[in-house]
CSV table of C-alpha atoms in Angstrom, one decimal:
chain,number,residue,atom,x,y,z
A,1,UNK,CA,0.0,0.0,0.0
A,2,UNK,CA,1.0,3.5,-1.2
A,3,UNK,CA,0.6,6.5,1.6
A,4,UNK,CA,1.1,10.0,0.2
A,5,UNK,CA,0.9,12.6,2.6
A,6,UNK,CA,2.1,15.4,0.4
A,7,UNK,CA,-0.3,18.3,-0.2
A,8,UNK,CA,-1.5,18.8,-3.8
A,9,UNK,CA,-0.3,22.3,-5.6
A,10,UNK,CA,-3.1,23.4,-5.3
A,11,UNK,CA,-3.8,22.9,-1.1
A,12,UNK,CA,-0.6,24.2,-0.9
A,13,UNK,CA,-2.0,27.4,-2.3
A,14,UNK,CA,-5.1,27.3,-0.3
A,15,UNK,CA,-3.0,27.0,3.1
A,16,UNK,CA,-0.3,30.0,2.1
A,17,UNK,CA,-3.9,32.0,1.1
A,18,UNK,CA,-5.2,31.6,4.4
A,19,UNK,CA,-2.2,32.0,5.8
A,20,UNK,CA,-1.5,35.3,4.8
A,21,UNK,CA,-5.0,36.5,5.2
A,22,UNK,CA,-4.8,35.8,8.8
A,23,UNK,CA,-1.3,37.5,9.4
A,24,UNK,CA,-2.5,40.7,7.1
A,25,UNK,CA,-5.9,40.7,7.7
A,26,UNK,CA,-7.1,39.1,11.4
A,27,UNK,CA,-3.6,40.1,13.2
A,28,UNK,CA,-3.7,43.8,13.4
A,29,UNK,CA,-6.8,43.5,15.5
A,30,UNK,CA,-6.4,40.9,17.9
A,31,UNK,CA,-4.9,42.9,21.2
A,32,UNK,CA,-7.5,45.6,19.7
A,33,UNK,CA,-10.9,42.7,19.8
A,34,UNK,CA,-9.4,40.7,22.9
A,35,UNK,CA,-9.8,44.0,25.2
A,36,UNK,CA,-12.6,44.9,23.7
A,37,UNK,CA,-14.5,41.5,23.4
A,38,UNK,CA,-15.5,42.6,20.1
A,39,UNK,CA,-16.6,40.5,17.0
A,40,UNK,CA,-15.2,42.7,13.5
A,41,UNK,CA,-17.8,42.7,10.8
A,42,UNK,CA,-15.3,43.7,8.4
A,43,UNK,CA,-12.7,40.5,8.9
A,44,UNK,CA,-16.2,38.5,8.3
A,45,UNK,CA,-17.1,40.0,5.1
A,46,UNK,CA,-13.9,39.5,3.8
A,47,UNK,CA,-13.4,36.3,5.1
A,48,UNK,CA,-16.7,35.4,3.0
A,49,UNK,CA,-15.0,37.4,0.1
A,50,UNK,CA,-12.4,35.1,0.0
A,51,UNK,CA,-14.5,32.1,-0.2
A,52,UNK,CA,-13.7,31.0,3.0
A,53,UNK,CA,-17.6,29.9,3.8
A,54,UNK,CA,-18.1,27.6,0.6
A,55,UNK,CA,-16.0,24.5,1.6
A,56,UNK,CA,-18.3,21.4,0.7
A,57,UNK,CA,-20.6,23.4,-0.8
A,58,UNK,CA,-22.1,23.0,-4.8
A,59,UNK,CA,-20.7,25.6,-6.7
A,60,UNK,CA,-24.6,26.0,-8.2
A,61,UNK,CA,-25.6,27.8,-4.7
A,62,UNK,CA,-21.9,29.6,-4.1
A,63,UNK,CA,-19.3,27.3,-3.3
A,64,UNK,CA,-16.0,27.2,-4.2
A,65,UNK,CA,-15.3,23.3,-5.6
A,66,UNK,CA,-13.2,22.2,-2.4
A,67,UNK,CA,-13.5,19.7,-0.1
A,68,UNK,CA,-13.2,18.7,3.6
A,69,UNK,CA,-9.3,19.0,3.2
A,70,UNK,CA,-8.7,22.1,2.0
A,71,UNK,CA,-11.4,23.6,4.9
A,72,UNK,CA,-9.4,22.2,7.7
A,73,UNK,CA,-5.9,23.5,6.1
A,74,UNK,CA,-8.0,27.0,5.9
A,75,UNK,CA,-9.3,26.5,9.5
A,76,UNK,CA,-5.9,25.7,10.4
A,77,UNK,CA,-4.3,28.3,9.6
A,78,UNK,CA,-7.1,31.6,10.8
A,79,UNK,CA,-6.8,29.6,14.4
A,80,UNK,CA,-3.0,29.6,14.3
A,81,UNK,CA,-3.2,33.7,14.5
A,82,UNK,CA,-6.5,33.7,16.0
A,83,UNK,CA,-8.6,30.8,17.1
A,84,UNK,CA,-11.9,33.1,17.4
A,85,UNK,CA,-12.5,33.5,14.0
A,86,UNK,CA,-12.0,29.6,13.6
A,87,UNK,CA,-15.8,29.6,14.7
A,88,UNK,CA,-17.3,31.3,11.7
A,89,UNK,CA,-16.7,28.6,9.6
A,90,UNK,CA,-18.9,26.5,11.6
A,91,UNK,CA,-21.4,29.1,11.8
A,92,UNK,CA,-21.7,29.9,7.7
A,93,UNK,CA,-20.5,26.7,6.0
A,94,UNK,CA,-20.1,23.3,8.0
A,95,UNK,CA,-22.5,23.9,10.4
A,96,UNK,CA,-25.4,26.0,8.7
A,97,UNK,CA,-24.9,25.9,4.8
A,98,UNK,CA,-23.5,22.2,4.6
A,99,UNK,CA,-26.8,21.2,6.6
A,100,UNK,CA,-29.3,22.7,4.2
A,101,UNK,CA,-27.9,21.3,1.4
A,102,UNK,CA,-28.4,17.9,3.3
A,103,UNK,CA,-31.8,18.4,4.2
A,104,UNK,CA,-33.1,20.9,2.9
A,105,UNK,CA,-35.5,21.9,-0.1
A,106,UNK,CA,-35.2,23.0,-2.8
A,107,UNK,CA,-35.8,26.4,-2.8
A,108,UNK,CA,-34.5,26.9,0.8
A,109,UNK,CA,-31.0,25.5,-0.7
A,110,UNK,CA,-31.2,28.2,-3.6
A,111,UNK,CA,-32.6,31.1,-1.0
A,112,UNK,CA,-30.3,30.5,2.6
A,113,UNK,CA,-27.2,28.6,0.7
A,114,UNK,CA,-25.2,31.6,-1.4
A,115,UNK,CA,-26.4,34.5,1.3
A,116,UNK,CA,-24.3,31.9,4.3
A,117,UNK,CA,-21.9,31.3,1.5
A,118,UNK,CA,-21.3,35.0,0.3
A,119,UNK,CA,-21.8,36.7,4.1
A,120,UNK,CA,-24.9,38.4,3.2
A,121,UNK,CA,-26.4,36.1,6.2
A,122,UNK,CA,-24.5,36.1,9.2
A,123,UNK,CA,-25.0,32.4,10.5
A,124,UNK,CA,-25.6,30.3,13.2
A,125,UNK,CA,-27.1,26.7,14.8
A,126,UNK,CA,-28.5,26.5,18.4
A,127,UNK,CA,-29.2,23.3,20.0
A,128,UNK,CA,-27.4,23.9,23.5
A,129,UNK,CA,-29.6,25.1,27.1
A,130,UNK,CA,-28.9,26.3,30.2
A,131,UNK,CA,-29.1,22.8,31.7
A,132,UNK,CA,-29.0,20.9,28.6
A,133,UNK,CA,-25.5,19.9,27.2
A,134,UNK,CA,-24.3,16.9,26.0
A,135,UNK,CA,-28.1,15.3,26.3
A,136,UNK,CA,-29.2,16.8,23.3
A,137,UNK,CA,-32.8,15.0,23.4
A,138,UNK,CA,-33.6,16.4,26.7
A,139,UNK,CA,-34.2,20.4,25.4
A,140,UNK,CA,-36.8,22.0,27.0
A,141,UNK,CA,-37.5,25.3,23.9
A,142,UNK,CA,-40.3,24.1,22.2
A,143,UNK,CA,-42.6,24.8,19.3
A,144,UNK,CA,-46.4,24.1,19.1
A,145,UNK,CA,-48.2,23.2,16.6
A,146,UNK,CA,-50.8,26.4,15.9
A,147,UNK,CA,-52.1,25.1,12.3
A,148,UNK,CA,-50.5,27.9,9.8
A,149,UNK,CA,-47.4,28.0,12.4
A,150,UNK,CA,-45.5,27.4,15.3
A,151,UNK,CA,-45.7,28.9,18.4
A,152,UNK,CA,-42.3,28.9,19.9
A,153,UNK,CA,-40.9,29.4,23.6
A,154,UNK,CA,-38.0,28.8,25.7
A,155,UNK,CA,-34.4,29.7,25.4
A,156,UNK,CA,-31.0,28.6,24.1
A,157,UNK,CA,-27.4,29.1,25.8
A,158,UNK,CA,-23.7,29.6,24.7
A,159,UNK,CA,-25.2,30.2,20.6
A,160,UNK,CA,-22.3,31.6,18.9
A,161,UNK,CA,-23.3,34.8,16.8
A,162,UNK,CA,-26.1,34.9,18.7
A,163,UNK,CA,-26.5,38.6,18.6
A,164,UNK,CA,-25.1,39.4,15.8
A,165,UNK,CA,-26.7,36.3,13.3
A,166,UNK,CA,-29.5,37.1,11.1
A,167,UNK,CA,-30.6,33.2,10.3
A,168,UNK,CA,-29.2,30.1,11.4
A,169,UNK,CA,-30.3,26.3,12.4
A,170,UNK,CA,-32.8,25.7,15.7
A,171,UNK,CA,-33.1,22.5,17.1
A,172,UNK,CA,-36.5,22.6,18.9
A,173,UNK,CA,-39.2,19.8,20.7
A,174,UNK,CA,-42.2,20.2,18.9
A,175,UNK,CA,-43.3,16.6,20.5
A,176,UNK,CA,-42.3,16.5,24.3
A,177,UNK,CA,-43.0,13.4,25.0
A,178,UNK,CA,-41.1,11.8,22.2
A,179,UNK,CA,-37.5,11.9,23.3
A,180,UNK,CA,-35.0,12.7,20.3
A,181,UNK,CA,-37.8,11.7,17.9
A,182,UNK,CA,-39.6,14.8,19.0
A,183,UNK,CA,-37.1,17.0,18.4
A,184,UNK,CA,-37.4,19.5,14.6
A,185,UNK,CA,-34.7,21.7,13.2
A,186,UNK,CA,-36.1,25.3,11.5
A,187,UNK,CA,-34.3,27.8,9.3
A,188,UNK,CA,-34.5,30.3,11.9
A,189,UNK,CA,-35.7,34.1,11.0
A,190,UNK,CA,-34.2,35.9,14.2
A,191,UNK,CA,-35.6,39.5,12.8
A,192,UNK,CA,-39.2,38.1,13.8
A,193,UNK,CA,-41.0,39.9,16.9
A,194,UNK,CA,-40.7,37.9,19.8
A,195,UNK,CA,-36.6,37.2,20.6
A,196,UNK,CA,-34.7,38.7,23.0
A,197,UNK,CA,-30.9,38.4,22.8
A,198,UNK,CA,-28.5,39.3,25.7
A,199,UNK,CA,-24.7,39.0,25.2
A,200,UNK,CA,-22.4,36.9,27.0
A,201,UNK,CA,-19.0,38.9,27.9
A,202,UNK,CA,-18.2,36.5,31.3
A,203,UNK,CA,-16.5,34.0,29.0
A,204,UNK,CA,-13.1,32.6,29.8
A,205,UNK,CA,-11.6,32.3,26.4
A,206,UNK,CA,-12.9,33.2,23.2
A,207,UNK,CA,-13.4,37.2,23.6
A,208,UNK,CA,-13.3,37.9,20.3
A,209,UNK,CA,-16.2,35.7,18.9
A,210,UNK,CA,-19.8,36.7,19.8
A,211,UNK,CA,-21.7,34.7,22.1
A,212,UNK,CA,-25.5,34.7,23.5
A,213,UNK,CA,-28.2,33.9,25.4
A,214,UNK,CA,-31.4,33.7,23.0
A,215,UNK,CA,-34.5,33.4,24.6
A,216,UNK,CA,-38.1,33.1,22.8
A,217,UNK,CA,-41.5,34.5,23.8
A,218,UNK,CA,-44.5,33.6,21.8
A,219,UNK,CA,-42.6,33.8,18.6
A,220,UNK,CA,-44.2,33.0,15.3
A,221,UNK,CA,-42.6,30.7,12.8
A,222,UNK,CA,-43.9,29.9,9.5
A,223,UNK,CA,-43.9,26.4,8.7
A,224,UNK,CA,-41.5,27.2,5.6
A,225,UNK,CA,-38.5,27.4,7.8
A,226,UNK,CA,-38.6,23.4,8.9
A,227,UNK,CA,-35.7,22.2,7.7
A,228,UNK,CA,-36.3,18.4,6.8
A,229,UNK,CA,-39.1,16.7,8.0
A,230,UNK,CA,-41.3,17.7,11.6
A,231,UNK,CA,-39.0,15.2,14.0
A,232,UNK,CA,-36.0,14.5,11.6
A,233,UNK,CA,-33.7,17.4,13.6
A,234,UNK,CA,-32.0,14.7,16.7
A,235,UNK,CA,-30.9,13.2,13.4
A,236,UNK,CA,-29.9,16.1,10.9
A,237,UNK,CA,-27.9,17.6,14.4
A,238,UNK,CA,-25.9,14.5,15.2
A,239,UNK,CA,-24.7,14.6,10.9
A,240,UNK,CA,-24.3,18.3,11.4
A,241,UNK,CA,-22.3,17.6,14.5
A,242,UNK,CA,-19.9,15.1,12.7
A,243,UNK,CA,-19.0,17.8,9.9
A,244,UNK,CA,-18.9,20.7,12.3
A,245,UNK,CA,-16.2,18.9,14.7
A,246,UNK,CA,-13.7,18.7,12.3
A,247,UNK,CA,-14.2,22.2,12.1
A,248,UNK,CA,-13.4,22.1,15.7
A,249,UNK,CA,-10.4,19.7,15.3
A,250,UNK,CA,-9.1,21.8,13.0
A,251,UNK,CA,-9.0,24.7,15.3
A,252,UNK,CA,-7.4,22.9,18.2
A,253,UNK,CA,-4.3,22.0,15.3
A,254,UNK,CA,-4.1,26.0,14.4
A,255,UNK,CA,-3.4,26.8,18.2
A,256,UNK,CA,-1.5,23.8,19.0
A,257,UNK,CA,1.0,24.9,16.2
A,258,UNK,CA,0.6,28.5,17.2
A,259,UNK,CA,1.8,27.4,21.0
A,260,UNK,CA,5.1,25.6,19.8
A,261,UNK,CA,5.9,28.0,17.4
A,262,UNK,CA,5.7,30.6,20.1
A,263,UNK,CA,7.4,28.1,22.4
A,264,UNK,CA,10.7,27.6,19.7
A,265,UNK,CA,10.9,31.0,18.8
A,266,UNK,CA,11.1,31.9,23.0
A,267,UNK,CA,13.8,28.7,23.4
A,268,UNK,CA,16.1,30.0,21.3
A,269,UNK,CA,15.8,33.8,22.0
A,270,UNK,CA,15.8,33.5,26.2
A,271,UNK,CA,19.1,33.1,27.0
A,272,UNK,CA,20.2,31.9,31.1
A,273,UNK,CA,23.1,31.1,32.6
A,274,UNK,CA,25.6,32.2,29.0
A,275,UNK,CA,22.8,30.0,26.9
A,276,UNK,CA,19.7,29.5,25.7
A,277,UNK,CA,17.3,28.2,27.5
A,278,UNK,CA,16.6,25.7,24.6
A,279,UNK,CA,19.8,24.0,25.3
A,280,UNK,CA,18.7,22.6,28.4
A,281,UNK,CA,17.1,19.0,28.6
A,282,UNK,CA,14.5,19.8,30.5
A,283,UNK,CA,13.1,22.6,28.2
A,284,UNK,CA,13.8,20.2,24.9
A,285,UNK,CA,11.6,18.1,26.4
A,286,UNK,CA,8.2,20.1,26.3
A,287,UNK,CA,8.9,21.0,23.1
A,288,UNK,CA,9.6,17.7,21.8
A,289,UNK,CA,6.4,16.6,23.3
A,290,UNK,CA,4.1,19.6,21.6
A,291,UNK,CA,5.9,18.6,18.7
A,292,UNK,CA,5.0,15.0,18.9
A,293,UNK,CA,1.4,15.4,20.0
A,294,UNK,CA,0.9,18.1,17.2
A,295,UNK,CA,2.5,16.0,14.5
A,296,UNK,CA,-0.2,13.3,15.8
A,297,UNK,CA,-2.7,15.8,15.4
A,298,UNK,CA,-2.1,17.3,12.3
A,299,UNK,CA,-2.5,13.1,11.0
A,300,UNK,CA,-5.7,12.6,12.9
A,301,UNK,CA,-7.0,15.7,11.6
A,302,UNK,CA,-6.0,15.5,8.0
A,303,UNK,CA,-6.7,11.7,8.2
A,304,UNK,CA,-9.9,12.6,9.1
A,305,UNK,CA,-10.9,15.5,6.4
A,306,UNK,CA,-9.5,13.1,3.7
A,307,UNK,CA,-12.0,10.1,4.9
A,308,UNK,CA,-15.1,12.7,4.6
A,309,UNK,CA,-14.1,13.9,1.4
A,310,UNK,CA,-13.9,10.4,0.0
A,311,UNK,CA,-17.3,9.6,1.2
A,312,UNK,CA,-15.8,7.3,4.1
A,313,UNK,CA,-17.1,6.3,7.9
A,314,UNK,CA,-15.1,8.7,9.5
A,315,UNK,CA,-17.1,9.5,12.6
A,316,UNK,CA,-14.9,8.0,14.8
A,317,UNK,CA,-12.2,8.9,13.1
A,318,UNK,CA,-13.4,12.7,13.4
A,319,UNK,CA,-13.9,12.2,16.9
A,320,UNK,CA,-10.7,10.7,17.7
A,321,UNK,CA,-9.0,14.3,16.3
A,322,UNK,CA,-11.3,16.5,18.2
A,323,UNK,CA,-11.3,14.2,21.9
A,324,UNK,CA,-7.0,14.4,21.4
A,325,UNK,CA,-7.0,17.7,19.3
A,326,UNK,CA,-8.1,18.8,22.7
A,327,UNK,CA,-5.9,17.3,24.8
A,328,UNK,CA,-2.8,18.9,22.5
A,329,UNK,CA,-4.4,21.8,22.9
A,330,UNK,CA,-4.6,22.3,26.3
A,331,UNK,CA,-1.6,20.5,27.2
A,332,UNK,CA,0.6,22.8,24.6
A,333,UNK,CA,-0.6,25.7,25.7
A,334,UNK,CA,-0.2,25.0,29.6
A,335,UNK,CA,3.7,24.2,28.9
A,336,UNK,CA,3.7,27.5,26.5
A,337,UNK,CA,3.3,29.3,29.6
A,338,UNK,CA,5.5,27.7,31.5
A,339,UNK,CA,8.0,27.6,29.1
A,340,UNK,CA,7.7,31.6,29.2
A,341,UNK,CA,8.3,31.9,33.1
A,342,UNK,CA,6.9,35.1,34.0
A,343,UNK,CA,6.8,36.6,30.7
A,344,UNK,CA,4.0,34.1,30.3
A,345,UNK,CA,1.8,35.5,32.4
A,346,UNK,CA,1.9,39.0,31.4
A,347,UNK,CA,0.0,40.3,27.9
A,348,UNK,CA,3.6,41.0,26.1
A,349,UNK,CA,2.9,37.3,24.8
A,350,UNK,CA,0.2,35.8,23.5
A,351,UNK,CA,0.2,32.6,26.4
A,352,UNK,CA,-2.7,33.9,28.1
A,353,UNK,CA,-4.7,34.2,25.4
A,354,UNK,CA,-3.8,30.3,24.1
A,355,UNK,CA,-4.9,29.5,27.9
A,356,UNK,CA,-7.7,30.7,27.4
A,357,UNK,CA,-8.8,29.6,23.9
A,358,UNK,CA,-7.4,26.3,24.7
A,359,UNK,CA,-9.9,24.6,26.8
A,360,UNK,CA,-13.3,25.1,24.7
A,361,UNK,CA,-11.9,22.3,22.8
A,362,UNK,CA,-13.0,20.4,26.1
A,363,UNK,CA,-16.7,21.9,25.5
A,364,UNK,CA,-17.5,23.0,22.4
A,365,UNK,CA,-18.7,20.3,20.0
A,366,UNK,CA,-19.3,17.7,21.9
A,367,UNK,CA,-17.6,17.4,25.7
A,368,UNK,CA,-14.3,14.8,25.7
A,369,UNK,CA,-16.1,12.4,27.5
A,370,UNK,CA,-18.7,12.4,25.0
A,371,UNK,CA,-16.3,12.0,22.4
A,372,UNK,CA,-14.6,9.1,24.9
A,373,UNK,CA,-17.6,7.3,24.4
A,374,UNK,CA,-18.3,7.8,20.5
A,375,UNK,CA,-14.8,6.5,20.0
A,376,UNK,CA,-15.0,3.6,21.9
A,377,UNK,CA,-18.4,2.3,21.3
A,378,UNK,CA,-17.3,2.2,17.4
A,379,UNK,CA,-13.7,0.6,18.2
A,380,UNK,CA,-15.5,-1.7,20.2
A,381,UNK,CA,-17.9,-2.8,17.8
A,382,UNK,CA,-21.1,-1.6,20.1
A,383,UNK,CA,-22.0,1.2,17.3
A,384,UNK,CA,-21.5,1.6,13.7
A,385,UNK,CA,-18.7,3.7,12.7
A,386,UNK,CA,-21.1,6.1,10.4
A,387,UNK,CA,-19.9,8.4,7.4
């Protein structure tokens, strides 16, 4: 058997793109957003001009005739400078978009498709509560039936663009007594009378991607916006979720790399005791440890992008990168900051800030220990592993 793992001319191309439009175009703002807590319009639209938001998608509604692959090298490399803005592609393309086209009709793939693709829309998909998580068929917001619509109430927790989206995915009960098989997904329409939105600025990490509590009261929505079928949304989240958490894993490899780069560069310029610091054994150890876990990574990941792409089961090959992509994470930029000394813990470096986007790879997307489980159950034979 023949393993290539050289990128094609043309990935190659897509990864310098991004690079460079993170360095010249994200970059200049982050100690500016990170103060501020402040999500930039402006990097969005021209993220969306770049084509960023069409990965996966058919070029008849936008897209831009690319593949899992070259959206995780893209992903990648935004996350490396700044892992905030890894989040809109989940929100326009992966997450919203991708979904649609999955499920959806018709005409709701030729309306929602090129306005998530092109940034007119500003996305979004909510499924998590205050005190519903990882038990995704347990949400309380619900819709009622009224004849010509549905009459929804409740309210969703941690939504990302949740005050700043104008449309995005809701995963509702509109049967509460039927456990995930009660459970619909609607197009939402958040310019509809009814929703309040409050910001969330408490976060640990994360400061410059929007973030929301949405809550409902008596809102009309027209039966049009159903995406699939009434009862079909446990199952269009959990295939939205497997696309989406590549996404994540993705991210998790941008910051891991952005940690040992950060960590070389600081080995080789902090000198102590006539040399530098990198010379010592106990310093060449962390690094060759972030360098081994995000060498592992970067396969899992990639591994992972090229089974989707081929039409593959790669579920739990997806969520074998985002359960370790997390544990790189965290663990790289933990010894970043040691690795720093004291200069970690001020703002002249960027270790804080990996600190604290580090650990929503623990959260986000699925917890680790739910990702424990999906990777287990399929190695062990107890579920299937699905495409």
């Amino acid at each position: 058997m023949i393993i290539n793992f050289a990128l094609t001319e043309e990935q190659k191309m897509v990864q310098k793109m991004a690079k460079d439009f993170a360095e010249n175009e994200i970059a200049p703002y982050i100690d500016q957003d990170e103060e501020n807590h402040y999500w930039r319009r402006e990097i969005f639209d021209k993220m969306a001009e770049f084509g960023f938001f069409g990965f996966c998608i058919d070029e008849e509604y936008g897209g831009n005739s690319m593949g899992w692959l070259e959206g995780a090298l893209v992903i990648e490399q935004v996350s490396k400078v700044h892992t905030s803005w890894r989040m809109a592609f989940n929100m326009q393309d992966w997450g919203t978009a991708l979904t649609i086209q999955k499920f959806g009709a018709e005409e709701q793939k030729k309306h929602y498709i090129p306005k998530f693709v092109s940034g007119e829309y500003v996305g979004s998909f909510a499924m998590t509560e205050a005190d519903v998580g990882s038990d995704v068929a347990a949400m309380k917001c619900r819709a009622e039936d009224k004849g010509d619509y549905y009459l929804l109430n409740g309210h969703k927790m941690w939504i990302t663009n949740g005050t700043v989206c104008d449309h995005g995915l809701l995963y509702v009960k509109t049967d509460k007594d039927a456990g995930a098989k009660g459970i619909t997904c609607f197009i939402m329409d958040y310019s509809l009378p009814g929703i309040e939105r409050n910001a969330i600025k408490n976060k640990v990490g994360l400061w410059a991607s929007d973030t929301a509590e949405i809550v409902f009261e008596n809102v009309r929505v027209p039966k049009e916006l159903i995406l699939g079928n009434v009862g079909q949304g446990f199952n269009i989240c959990m295939q939205q979720l497997n696309g989406t958490r590549l996404g994540c894993s993705a991210g998790s490899l941008g910051l891991s790399g952005a940690c040992l780069e950060a960590s070389i560069r600081y080995a080789n310029e902090r000198s102590q005791f006539g040399k530098p610091i990198g010379k010592y054994q106990l310093i060449q150890q962390q690094i060759a440890e972030m360098k081994m876990e995000h060498a592992a990574l970067e396969y899992m990941v990639y591994k992972a992008a090229w089974l989707k792409d081929q039409g593959l089961p790669n579920q739990m090959e997806t969520s074998m990168s985002k359960l370790f992509g997390a544990k790189a994470a965290v663990h790289a930029a933990n010894e970043c900051m040691k690795l720093h000394g004291s200069f970690g813990y001020s703002n002249e470096y960027p270790c804080g800030r990996f600190l604290r986007d580090c650990k929503q790879f623990e959260t986000l997307e699925g917890t680790s220990n739910m990702h424990t489980q999906i990777v287990a159950n399929a190695a062990l034979g107890y579920s299937p592993n699905r495409v």
